[in-house]
JSON list of C-alpha atoms in Angstrom, two decimals:
[
{"chain": "R", "resi": 482, "resn": "MET", "atom": "CA", "xyz": [46.49, -106.53, 19.78]},
{"chain": "R", "resi": 483, "resn": "SER", "atom": "CA", "xyz": [49.30, -105.10, 17.64]},
{"chain": "R", "resi": 484, "resn": "LEU", "atom": "CA", "xyz": [48.65, -101.57, 18.95]},
{"chain": "R", "resi": 485, "resn": "ILE", "atom": "CA", "xyz": [49.34, -102.69, 22.53]},
{"chain": "R", "resi": 486, "resn": "GLU", "atom": "CA", "xyz": [52.47, -104.55, 21.45]},
{"chain": "R", "resi": 487, "resn": "ASN", "atom": "CA", "xyz": [53.70, -101.51, 19.54]},
{"chain": "R", "resi": 488, "resn": "LEU", "atom": "CA", "xyz": [53.05, -99.19, 22.48]},
{"chain": "R", "resi": 489, "resn": "GLN", "atom": "CA", "xyz": [54.93, -101.60, 24.71]},
{"chain": "R", "resi": 490, "resn": "TRP", "atom": "CA", "xyz": [57.82, -101.44, 22.24]},
{"chain": "R", "resi": 491, "resn": "ARG", "atom": "CA", "xyz": [58.05, -97.66, 22.02]},
{"chain": "R", "resi": 492, "resn": "TYR", "atom": "CA", "xyz": [59.85, -95.38, 24.45]},
{"chain": "R", "resi": 493, "resn": "ALA", "atom": "CA", "xyz": [60.95, -91.76, 24.48]},
{"chain": "R", "resi": 494, "resn": "THR", "atom": "CA", "xyz": [64.22, -92.09, 22.60]},
{"chain": "R", "resi": 495, "resn": "LYS", "atom": "CA", "xyz": [67.05, -90.08, 24.14]},
{"chain": "R", "resi": 496, "resn": "LYS", "atom": "CA", "xyz": [69.80, -90.59, 21.58]},
{"chain": "R", "resi": 497, "resn": "TYR", "atom": "CA", "xyz": [69.30, -90.89, 17.84]},
{"chain": "R", "resi": 498, "resn": "ASP", "atom": "CA", "xyz": [71.47, -92.29, 15.08]},
{"chain": "R", "resi": 499, "resn": "SER", "atom": "CA", "xyz": [71.83, -89.20, 12.92]},
{"chain": "R", "resi": 500, "resn": "SER", "atom": "CA", "xyz": [72.98, -91.30, 9.95]},
{"chain": "R", "resi": 501, "resn": "LYS", "atom": "CA", "xyz": [69.60, -93.02, 9.65]},
{"chain": "R", "resi": 502, "resn": "LYS", "atom": "CA", "xyz": [66.76, -91.23, 7.90]},
{"chain": "R", "resi": 503, "resn": "VAL", "atom": "CA", "xyz": [63.07, -92.06, 7.94]},
{"chain": "R", "resi": 504, "resn": "ALA", "atom": "CA", "xyz": [61.65, -92.88, 4.50]},
{"chain": "R", "resi": 505, "resn": "GLN", "atom": "CA", "xyz": [59.40, -90.21, 3.04]},
{"chain": "R", "resi": 506, "resn": "GLU", "atom": "CA", "xyz": [56.50, -92.66, 2.67]},
{"chain": "R", "resi": 507, "resn": "ASP", "atom": "CA", "xyz": [56.64, -93.28, 6.42]},
{"chain": "R", "resi": 508, "resn": "ILE", "atom": "CA", "xyz": [56.68, -89.54, 7.12]},
{"chain": "R", "resi": 509, "resn": "GLU", "atom": "CA", "xyz": [53.60, -89.18, 4.92]},
{"chain": "R", "resi": 510, "resn": "PHE", "atom": "CA", "xyz": [51.90, -91.96, 6.93]},
{"chain": "R", "resi": 511, "resn": "ILE", "atom": "CA", "xyz": [52.59, -90.08, 10.18]},
{"chain": "R", "resi": 512, "resn": "LYS", "atom": "CA", "xyz": [51.31, -86.83, 8.67]},
{"chain": "R", "resi": 513, "resn": "GLU", "atom": "CA", "xyz": [48.12, -88.51, 7.48]},
{"chain": "R", "resi": 514, "resn": "ALA", "atom": "CA", "xyz": [47.58, -89.95, 10.95]},
{"chain": "R", "resi": 515, "resn": "VAL", "atom": "CA", "xyz": [47.90, -86.45, 12.41]},
{"chain": "R", "resi": 516, "resn": "ARG", "atom": "CA", "xyz": [45.46, -85.13, 9.81]},
{"chain": "R", "resi": 517, "resn": "LEU", "atom": "CA", "xyz": [42.92, -87.75, 10.90]},
{"chain": "R", "resi": 518, "resn": "SER", "atom": "CA", "xyz": [43.43, -87.16, 14.61]},
{"chain": "R", "resi": 519, "resn": "ALA", "atom": "CA", "xyz": [40.55, -86.49, 16.96]},
{"chain": "R", "resi": 520, "resn": "SER", "atom": "CA", "xyz": [39.86, -82.79, 17.48]},
{"chain": "R", "resi": 521, "resn": "SER", "atom": "CA", "xyz": [37.18, -80.92, 19.42]},
{"chain": "R", "resi": 522, "resn": "PHE", "atom": "CA", "xyz": [34.49, -79.68, 16.99]},
{"chain": "R", "resi": 523, "resn": "GLY", "atom": "CA", "xyz": [36.77, -81.09, 14.27]},
{"chain": "R", "resi": 524, "resn": "LEU", "atom": "CA", "xyz": [38.40, -77.65, 14.01]},
{"chain": "R", "resi": 525, "resn": "GLN", "atom": "CA", "xyz": [42.06, -78.74, 14.27]},
{"chain": "R", "resi": 526, "resn": "PRO", "atom": "CA", "xyz": [43.24, -75.38, 15.71]},
{"chain": "R", "resi": 527, "resn": "TYR", "atom": "CA", "xyz": [46.92, -76.06, 15.16]},
{"chain": "R", "resi": 528, "resn": "LYS", "atom": "CA", "xyz": [49.66, -76.33, 12.59]},
{"chain": "R", "resi": 529, "resn": "VAL", "atom": "CA", "xyz": [52.64, -78.68, 12.48]},
{"chain": "R", "resi": 530, "resn": "LEU", "atom": "CA", "xyz": [55.99, -77.39, 11.23]},
{"chain": "R", "resi": 531, "resn": "GLU", "atom": "CA", "xyz": [58.52, -79.83, 9.82]},
{"chain": "R", "resi": 532, "resn": "VAL", "atom": "CA", "xyz": [61.90, -78.20, 10.46]},
{"chain": "R", "resi": 533, "resn": "SER", "atom": "CA", "xyz": [64.44, -79.54, 7.96]},
{"chain": "R", "resi": 534, "resn": "ASN", "atom": "CA", "xyz": [67.06, -76.76, 7.93]},
{"chain": "R", "resi": 535, "resn": "PRO", "atom": "CA", "xyz": [70.10, -78.03, 9.93]},
{"chain": "R", "resi": 536, "resn": "GLN", "atom": "CA", "xyz": [71.21, -74.54, 10.96]},
{"chain": "R", "resi": 537, "resn": "LEU", "atom": "CA", "xyz": [67.74, -73.71, 12.18]},
{"chain": "R", "resi": 538, "resn": "ARG", "atom": "CA", "xyz": [67.60, -76.94, 14.15]},
{"chain": "R", "resi": 539, "resn": "GLU", "atom": "CA", "xyz": [70.90, -75.99, 15.81]},
{"chain": "R", "resi": 540, "resn": "LYS", "atom": "CA", "xyz": [69.35, -72.68, 16.87]},
{"chain": "R", "resi": 541, "resn": "LEU", "atom": "CA", "xyz": [66.34, -74.49, 18.27]},
{"chain": "R", "resi": 542, "resn": "ARG", "atom": "CA", "xyz": [68.53, -76.97, 20.14]},
{"chain": "R", "resi": 543, "resn": "ALA", "atom": "CA", "xyz": [70.22, -74.07, 21.90]},
{"chain": "R", "resi": 544, "resn": "VAL", "atom": "CA", "xyz": [66.85, -73.04, 23.38]},
{"chain": "R", "resi": 545, "resn": "SER", "atom": "CA", "xyz": [65.76, -76.62, 24.05]},
{"chain": "R", "resi": 546, "resn": "ALA", "atom": "CA", "xyz": [68.03, -77.34, 27.04]},
{"chain": "R", "resi": 547, "resn": "ASN", "atom": "CA", "xyz": [70.58, -78.64, 24.50]},
{"chain": "R", "resi": 548, "resn": "GLN", "atom": "CA", "xyz": [68.53, -81.79, 23.94]},
{"chain": "R", "resi": 549, "resn": "SER", "atom": "CA", "xyz": [70.32, -83.72, 21.18]},
{"chain": "R", "resi": 550, "resn": "GLN", "atom": "CA", "xyz": [67.08, -85.12, 19.75]},
{"chain": "R", "resi": 551, "resn": "VAL", "atom": "CA", "xyz": [66.35, -81.71, 18.23]},
{"chain": "R", "resi": 552, "resn": "THR", "atom": "CA", "xyz": [69.32, -81.97, 15.85]},
{"chain": "R", "resi": 553, "resn": "ASP", "atom": "CA", "xyz": [70.12, -85.68, 15.66]},
{"chain": "R", "resi": 554, "resn": "ALA", "atom": "CA", "xyz": [66.70, -87.18, 14.91]},
{"chain": "R", "resi": 555, "resn": "SER", "atom": "CA", "xyz": [65.83, -87.72, 11.27]},
{"chain": "R", "resi": 556, "resn": "HIS", "atom": "CA", "xyz": [62.89, -85.30, 11.47]},
{"chain": "R", "resi": 557, "resn": "LEU", "atom": "CA", "xyz": [61.78, -82.60, 13.87]},
{"chain": "R", "resi": 558, "resn": "PHE", "atom": "CA", "xyz": [58.16, -81.50, 14.07]},
{"chain": "R", "resi": 559, "resn": "VAL", "atom": "CA", "xyz": [57.02, -78.45, 16.01]},
{"chain": "R", "resi": 560, "resn": "PHE", "atom": "CA", "xyz": [53.36, -78.72, 16.98]},
{"chain": "R", "resi": 561, "resn": "CYS", "atom": "CA", "xyz": [51.92, -75.20, 17.19]},
{"chain": "R", "resi": 562, "resn": "ASN", "atom": "CA", "xyz": [48.57, -74.20, 18.61]},
{"chain": "R", "resi": 563, "resn": "LYS", "atom": "CA", "xyz": [46.57, -71.31, 17.20]},
{"chain": "R", "resi": 564, "resn": "THR", "atom": "CA", "xyz": [46.27, -68.38, 19.59]},
{"chain": "R", "resi": 565, "resn": "SER", "atom": "CA", "xyz": [42.75, -67.66, 18.34]},
{"chain": "R", "resi": 566, "resn": "VAL", "atom": "CA", "xyz": [40.10, -69.12, 16.04]},
{"chain": "R", "resi": 567, "resn": "THR", "atom": "CA", "xyz": [38.57, -66.47, 13.81]},
{"chain": "R", "resi": 568, "resn": "ASP", "atom": "CA", "xyz": [35.15, -66.28, 12.20]},
{"chain": "R", "resi": 569, "resn": "GLU", "atom": "CA", "xyz": [36.79, -66.53, 8.78]},
{"chain": "R", "resi": 570, "resn": "GLU", "atom": "CA", "xyz": [38.57, -69.75, 9.75]},
{"chain": "R", "resi": 571, "resn": "ILE", "atom": "CA", "xyz": [35.26, -71.23, 10.88]},
{"chain": "R", "resi": 572, "resn": "ASP", "atom": "CA", "xyz": [33.62, -70.10, 7.62]},
{"chain": "R", "resi": 573, "resn": "GLN", "atom": "CA", "xyz": [36.42, -71.79, 5.67]},
{"chain": "R", "resi": 574, "resn": "GLU", "atom": "CA", "xyz": [35.92, -74.97, 7.67]},
{"chain": "R", "resi": 575, "resn": "MET", "atom": "CA", "xyz": [32.17, -74.96, 7.03]},
{"chain": "R", "resi": 576, "resn": "ARG", "atom": "CA", "xyz": [32.74, -74.46, 3.29]},
{"chain": "R", "resi": 577, "resn": "LEU", "atom": "CA", "xyz": [35.14, -77.41, 3.29]},
{"chain": "R", "resi": 578, "resn": "ARG", "atom": "CA", "xyz": [32.60, -79.60, 5.06]},
{"chain": "R", "resi": 579, "resn": "ALA", "atom": "CA", "xyz": [29.84, -78.54, 2.68]},
{"chain": "R", "resi": 580, "resn": "SER", "atom": "CA", "xyz": [32.02, -79.46, -0.30]},
{"chain": "R", "resi": 581, "resn": "ILE", "atom": "CA", "xyz": [32.58, -82.95, 1.12]},
{"chain": "R", "resi": 582, "resn": "ASN", "atom": "CA", "xyz": [29.10, -83.64, 2.53]},
{"chain": "R", "resi": 583, "resn": "GLU", "atom": "CA", "xyz": [26.64, -82.47, -0.09]},
{"chain": "R", "resi": 584, "resn": "GLY", "atom": "CA", "xyz": [23.26, -81.37, 1.15]},
{"chain": "R", "resi": 585, "resn": "GLU", "atom": "CA", "xyz": [24.59, -80.26, 4.55]},
{"chain": "R", "resi": 586, "resn": "ALA", "atom": "CA", "xyz": [25.16, -76.59, 3.70]},
{"chain": "R", "resi": 587, "resn": "GLU", "atom": "CA", "xyz": [22.13, -75.23, 5.58]},
{"chain": "R", "resi": 588, "resn": "LYS", "atom": "CA", "xyz": [22.89, -77.21, 8.72]},
{"chain": "R", "resi": 589, "resn": "LEU", "atom": "CA", "xyz": [26.53, -76.16, 8.53]},
{"chain": "R", "resi": 590, "resn": "VAL", "atom": "CA", "xyz": [25.63, -72.47, 8.45]},
{"chain": "R", "resi": 591, "resn": "ARG", "atom": "CA", "xyz": [23.85, -72.90, 11.78]},
{"chain": "R", "resi": 592, "resn": "TYR", "atom": "CA", "xyz": [26.67, -75.01, 13.17]},
{"chain": "R", "resi": 593, "resn": "GLY", "atom": "CA", "xyz": [29.19, -72.40, 12.06]},
{"chain": "R", "resi": 594, "resn": "GLU", "atom": "CA", "xyz": [27.32, -69.72, 14.00]},
{"chain": "R", "resi": 595, "resn": "PHE", "atom": "CA", "xyz": [27.26, -71.98, 17.05]},
{"chain": "R", "resi": 596, "resn": "LEU", "atom": "CA", "xyz": [31.04, -72.43, 16.79]},
{"chain": "R", "resi": 597, "resn": "LYS", "atom": "CA", "xyz": [31.65, -68.69, 16.40]},
{"chain": "R", "resi": 598, "resn": "ASN", "atom": "CA", "xyz": [29.61, -67.97, 19.51]},
{"chain": "R", "resi": 599, "resn": "SER", "atom": "CA", "xyz": [31.45, -70.72, 21.41]},
{"chain": "R", "resi": 600, "resn": "MET", "atom": "CA", "xyz": [34.83, -69.27, 20.46]},
{"chain": "R", "resi": 601, "resn": "LYS", "atom": "CA", "xyz": [33.77, -65.75, 21.48]},
{"chain": "R", "resi": 602, "resn": "LYS", "atom": "CA", "xyz": [32.84, -66.96, 24.97]},
{"chain": "R", "resi": 603, "resn": "MET", "atom": "CA", "xyz": [36.46, -67.91, 25.66]},
{"chain": "R", "resi": 604, "resn": "SER", "atom": "CA", "xyz": [38.94, -65.47, 27.14]},
{"chain": "R", "resi": 605, "resn": "ALA", "atom": "CA", "xyz": [42.33, -65.21, 25.42]},
{"chain": "R", "resi": 606, "resn": "SER", "atom": "CA", "xyz": [43.82, -67.47, 28.08]},
{"chain": "R", "resi": 607, "resn": "GLU", "atom": "CA", "xyz": [41.02, -70.03, 27.78]},
{"chain": "R", "resi": 608, "resn": "MET", "atom": "CA", "xyz": [41.40, -70.03, 24.01]},
{"chain": "R", "resi": 609, "resn": "TYR", "atom": "CA", "xyz": [45.16, -70.56, 24.25]},
{"chain": "R", "resi": 610, "resn": "HIS", "atom": "CA", "xyz": [44.83, -73.51, 26.63]},
{"chain": "R", "resi": 611, "resn": "TRP", "atom": "CA", "xyz": [41.99, -75.05, 24.64]},
{"chain": "R", "resi": 612, "resn": "THR", "atom": "CA", "xyz": [43.91, -74.98, 21.35]},
{"chain": "R", "resi": 613, "resn": "ALA", "atom": "CA", "xyz": [47.03, -76.32, 23.11]},
{"chain": "R", "resi": 614, "resn": "LYS", "atom": "CA", "xyz": [45.00, -79.29, 24.38]},
{"chain": "R", "resi": 615, "resn": "GLN", "atom": "CA", "xyz": [43.83, -80.00, 20.83]},
{"chain": "R", "resi": 616, "resn": "THR", "atom": "CA", "xyz": [47.44, -79.86, 19.67]},
{"chain": "R", "resi": 617, "resn": "TYR", "atom": "CA", "xyz": [48.43, -82.50, 22.20]},
{"chain": "R", "resi": 618, "resn": "LEU", "atom": "CA", "xyz": [45.72, -84.81, 20.85]},
{"chain": "R", "resi": 619, "resn": "ALA", "atom": "CA", "xyz": [47.40, -84.56, 17.44]},
{"chain": "R", "resi": 620, "resn": "LEU", "atom": "CA", "xyz": [50.79, -85.24, 19.04]},
{"chain": "R", "resi": 621, "resn": "ALA", "atom": "CA", "xyz": [49.46, -88.39, 20.71]},
{"chain": "R", "resi": 622, "resn": "THR", "atom": "CA", "xyz": [48.18, -89.66, 17.37]},
{"chain": "R", "resi": 623, "resn": "ALA", "atom": "CA", "xyz": [51.60, -89.04, 15.80]},
{"chain": "R", "resi": 624, "resn": "VAL", "atom": "CA", "xyz": [53.29, -90.99, 18.61]},
{"chain": "R", "resi": 625, "resn": "ALA", "atom": "CA", "xyz": [50.94, -93.94, 18.05]},
{"chain": "R", "resi": 626, "resn": "ALA", "atom": "CA", "xyz": [51.58, -93.79, 14.29]},
{"chain": "R", "resi": 627, "resn": "CYS", "atom": "CA", "xyz": [55.33, -93.94, 14.87]},
{"chain": "R", "resi": 628, "resn": "ALA", "atom": "CA", "xyz": [54.87, -96.96, 17.12]},
{"chain": "R", "resi": 629, "resn": "GLU", "atom": "CA", "xyz": [52.76, -98.62, 14.41]},
{"chain": "R", "resi": 630, "resn": "LEU", "atom": "CA", "xyz": [55.68, -98.20, 11.98]},
{"chain": "R", "resi": 631, "resn": "LYS", "atom": "CA", "xyz": [58.29, -99.22, 14.57]},
{"chain": "R", "resi": 632, "resn": "ILE", "atom": "CA", "xyz": [59.90, -95.80, 14.14]},
{"chain": "R", "resi": 633, "resn": "ASP", "atom": "CA", "xyz": [61.36, -94.15, 17.21]},
{"chain": "R", "resi": 634, "resn": "CYS", "atom": "CA", "xyz": [60.10, -90.82, 18.44]},
{"chain": "R", "resi": 635, "resn": "SER", "atom": "CA", "xyz": [60.40, -88.41, 21.34]},
{"chain": "R", "resi": 636, "resn": "PRO", "atom": "CA", "xyz": [57.49, -86.18, 22.36]},
{"chain": "R", "resi": 637, "resn": "MET", "atom": "CA", "xyz": [59.27, -83.24, 23.93]},
{"chain": "R", "resi": 638, "resn": "GLU", "atom": "CA", "xyz": [58.79, -80.21, 26.11]},
{"chain": "R", "resi": 639, "resn": "GLY", "atom": "CA", "xyz": [61.72, -78.66, 27.96]},
{"chain": "R", "resi": 640, "resn": "PHE", "atom": "CA", "xyz": [62.16, -75.83, 25.45]},
{"chain": "R", "resi": 641, "resn": "SER", "atom": "CA", "xyz": [61.59, -72.09, 25.52]},
{"chain": "R", "resi": 642, "resn": "ILE", "atom": "CA", "xyz": [58.22, -71.40, 23.94]},
{"chain": "R", "resi": 643, "resn": "GLU", "atom": "CA", "xyz": [59.07, -67.71, 23.72]},
{"chain": "R", "resi": 644, "resn": "LYS", "atom": "CA", "xyz": [62.34, -68.38, 21.87]},
{"chain": "R", "resi": 645, "resn": "TYR", "atom": "CA", "xyz": [60.72, -70.88, 19.50]},
{"chain": "R", "resi": 646, "resn": "ASN", "atom": "CA", "xyz": [58.01, -68.36, 18.74]},
{"chain": "R", "resi": 647, "resn": "GLU", "atom": "CA", "xyz": [60.66, -65.75, 18.02]},
{"chain": "R", "resi": 648, "resn": "ILE", "atom": "CA", "xyz": [62.96, -67.94, 15.92]},
{"chain": "R", "resi": 649, "resn": "LEU", "atom": "CA", "xyz": [60.12, -69.40, 13.85]},
{"chain": "R", "resi": 650, "resn": "ASN", "atom": "CA", "xyz": [58.18, -66.11, 13.65]},
{"chain": "R", "resi": 651, "resn": "LEU", "atom": "CA", "xyz": [55.08, -67.82, 14.99]},
{"chain": "R", "resi": 652, "resn": "PRO", "atom": "CA", "xyz": [53.13, -64.87, 16.48]},
{"chain": "R", "resi": 653, "resn": "ALA", "atom": "CA", "xyz": [52.88, -63.31, 13.01]},
{"chain": "R", "resi": 654, "resn": "GLN", "atom": "CA", "xyz": [51.10, -66.48, 11.93]},
{"chain": "R", "resi": 655, "resn": "GLY", "atom": "CA", "xyz": [48.77, -66.53, 14.92]},
{"chain": "R", "resi": 656, "resn": "LEU", "atom": "CA", "xyz": [50.61, -69.52, 16.35]},
{"chain": "R", "resi": 657, "resn": "SER", "atom": "CA", "xyz": [52.57, -70.55, 19.43]},
{"chain": "R", "resi": 658, "resn": "ALA", "atom": "CA", "xyz": [54.88, -73.53, 19.87]},
{"chain": "R", "resi": 659, "resn": "ALA", "atom": "CA", "xyz": [53.19, -76.14, 22.08]},
{"chain": "R", "resi": 660, "resn": "THR", "atom": "CA", "xyz": [55.28, -79.29, 21.92]},
{"chain": "R", "resi": 661, "resn": "LEU", "atom": "CA", "xyz": [57.87, -81.08, 19.79]},
{"chain": "R", "resi": 662, "resn": "LEU", "atom": "CA", "xyz": [58.18, -84.49, 18.20]},
{"chain": "R", "resi": 663, "resn": "ALA", "atom": "CA", "xyz": [61.56, -85.84, 17.17]},
{"chain": "R", "resi": 664, "resn": "VAL", "atom": "CA", "xyz": [61.30, -88.82, 14.78]},
{"chain": "R", "resi": 665, "resn": "GLY", "atom": "CA", "xyz": [64.05, -91.19, 13.72]},
{"chain": "R", "resi": 666, "resn": "TYR", "atom": "CA", "xyz": [65.93, -94.29, 14.77]},
{"chain": "R", "resi": 667, "resn": "ARG", "atom": "CA", "xyz": [67.53, -95.01, 18.12]},
{"chain": "R", "resi": 668, "resn": "HIS", "atom": "CA", "xyz": [71.28, -95.04, 18.48]},
{"chain": "R", "resi": 669, "resn": "THR", "atom": "CA", "xyz": [72.80, -98.31, 19.67]},
{"chain": "R", "resi": 670, "resn": "ASP", "atom": "CA", "xyz": [74.32, -96.31, 22.55]},
{"chain": "R", "resi": 671, "resn": "ASP", "atom": "CA", "xyz": [70.94, -95.11, 23.82]},
{"chain": "R", "resi": 672, "resn": "GLN", "atom": "CA", "xyz": [70.76, -96.74, 27.21]},
{"chain": "R", "resi": 673, "resn": "ALA", "atom": "CA", "xyz": [67.09, -95.90, 27.66]},
{"chain": "R", "resi": 674, "resn": "GLN", "atom": "CA", "xyz": [66.12, -98.62, 25.17]},
{"chain": "R", "resi": 675, "resn": "HIS", "atom": "CA", "xyz": [67.26, -101.32, 27.60]},
{"chain": "R", "resi": 676, "resn": "LEU", "atom": "CA", "xyz": [65.03, -100.19, 30.45]},
{"chain": "R", "resi": 677, "resn": "LYS", "atom": "CA", "xyz": [61.73, -101.92, 31.08]},
{"chain": "R", "resi": 678, "resn": "LYS", "atom": "CA", "xyz": [58.68, -99.75, 30.51]},
{"chain": "R", "resi": 679, "resn": "VAL", "atom": "CA", "xyz": [57.24, -98.43, 33.77]},
{"chain": "R", "resi": 680, "resn": "ARG", "atom": "CA", "xyz": [53.56, -97.51, 33.87]},
{"chain": "R", "resi": 681, "resn": "LYS", "atom": "CA", "xyz": [50.97, -97.54, 36.64]},
{"chain": "R", "resi": 682, "resn": "PRO", "atom": "CA", "xyz": [48.76, -100.65, 36.83]},
{"chain": "R", "resi": 683, "resn": "VAL", "atom": "CA", "xyz": [45.33, -100.42, 35.23]},
{"chain": "R", "resi": 684, "resn": "GLU", "atom": "CA", "xyz": [43.62, -100.60, 38.60]},
{"chain": "R", "resi": 685, "resn": "ASN", "atom": "CA", "xyz": [45.45, -97.45, 39.71]},
{"chain": "R", "resi": 686, "resn": "LEU", "atom": "CA", "xyz": [44.50, -95.50, 36.58]},
{"chain": "R", "resi": 687, "resn": "PHE", "atom": "CA", "xyz": [40.87, -96.50, 36.22]},
{"chain": "R", "resi": 688, "resn": "GLU", "atom": "CA", "xyz": [37.94, -96.45, 38.60]},
{"chain": "R", "resi": 689, "resn": "VAL", "atom": "CA", "xyz": [34.47, -97.64, 37.81]},
{"chain": "R", "resi": 690, "resn": "VAL", "atom": "CA", "xyz": [31.84, -95.18, 39.01]},
{"chain": "R", "resi": 691, "resn": "SER", "atom": "CA", "xyz": [28.49, -96.92, 39.34]}
]
């Protein structure tokens, strides 16, 4: 039951102790958890940027409603969704799968064609929203990984997607900023840590359909 206990422990940290840094081995654990996250078709149509430049983080804070987590947390990750999934990207994915699962090459060629046709059926708007949803799955996995390590984090919106895209030159990479994750250690002055977690009861969230 440690996962439940860890999720009960975590909260969206509002104020970080900027003097405390997360160990690199823990950052690698979080990254590996994101790599292993669930993803529709297994395509992982996103990229995660680790922004380490302090001046750049100051620029991003200015377009993030001045949220201090952007600059004061040990690490800042920008989860970016792909704005499209190309045939070449699917071909690359199928080659990767074939190299890992020997003997599957023929099946993967057919599956690759199925994926290409599925992608082509989406409008640009549908594609954007689909890839953004996949990106949020990866974010959720990162949040759970932080809780597992008892490392504080803040999944964040409340920023200008357009400005992030401009500052980080994301459109040129076929990407768009979707959400943020600040990672670090809570400041002793963060009052939010003393509040009891508030969530709806299970019976309000779930309904058995028989």
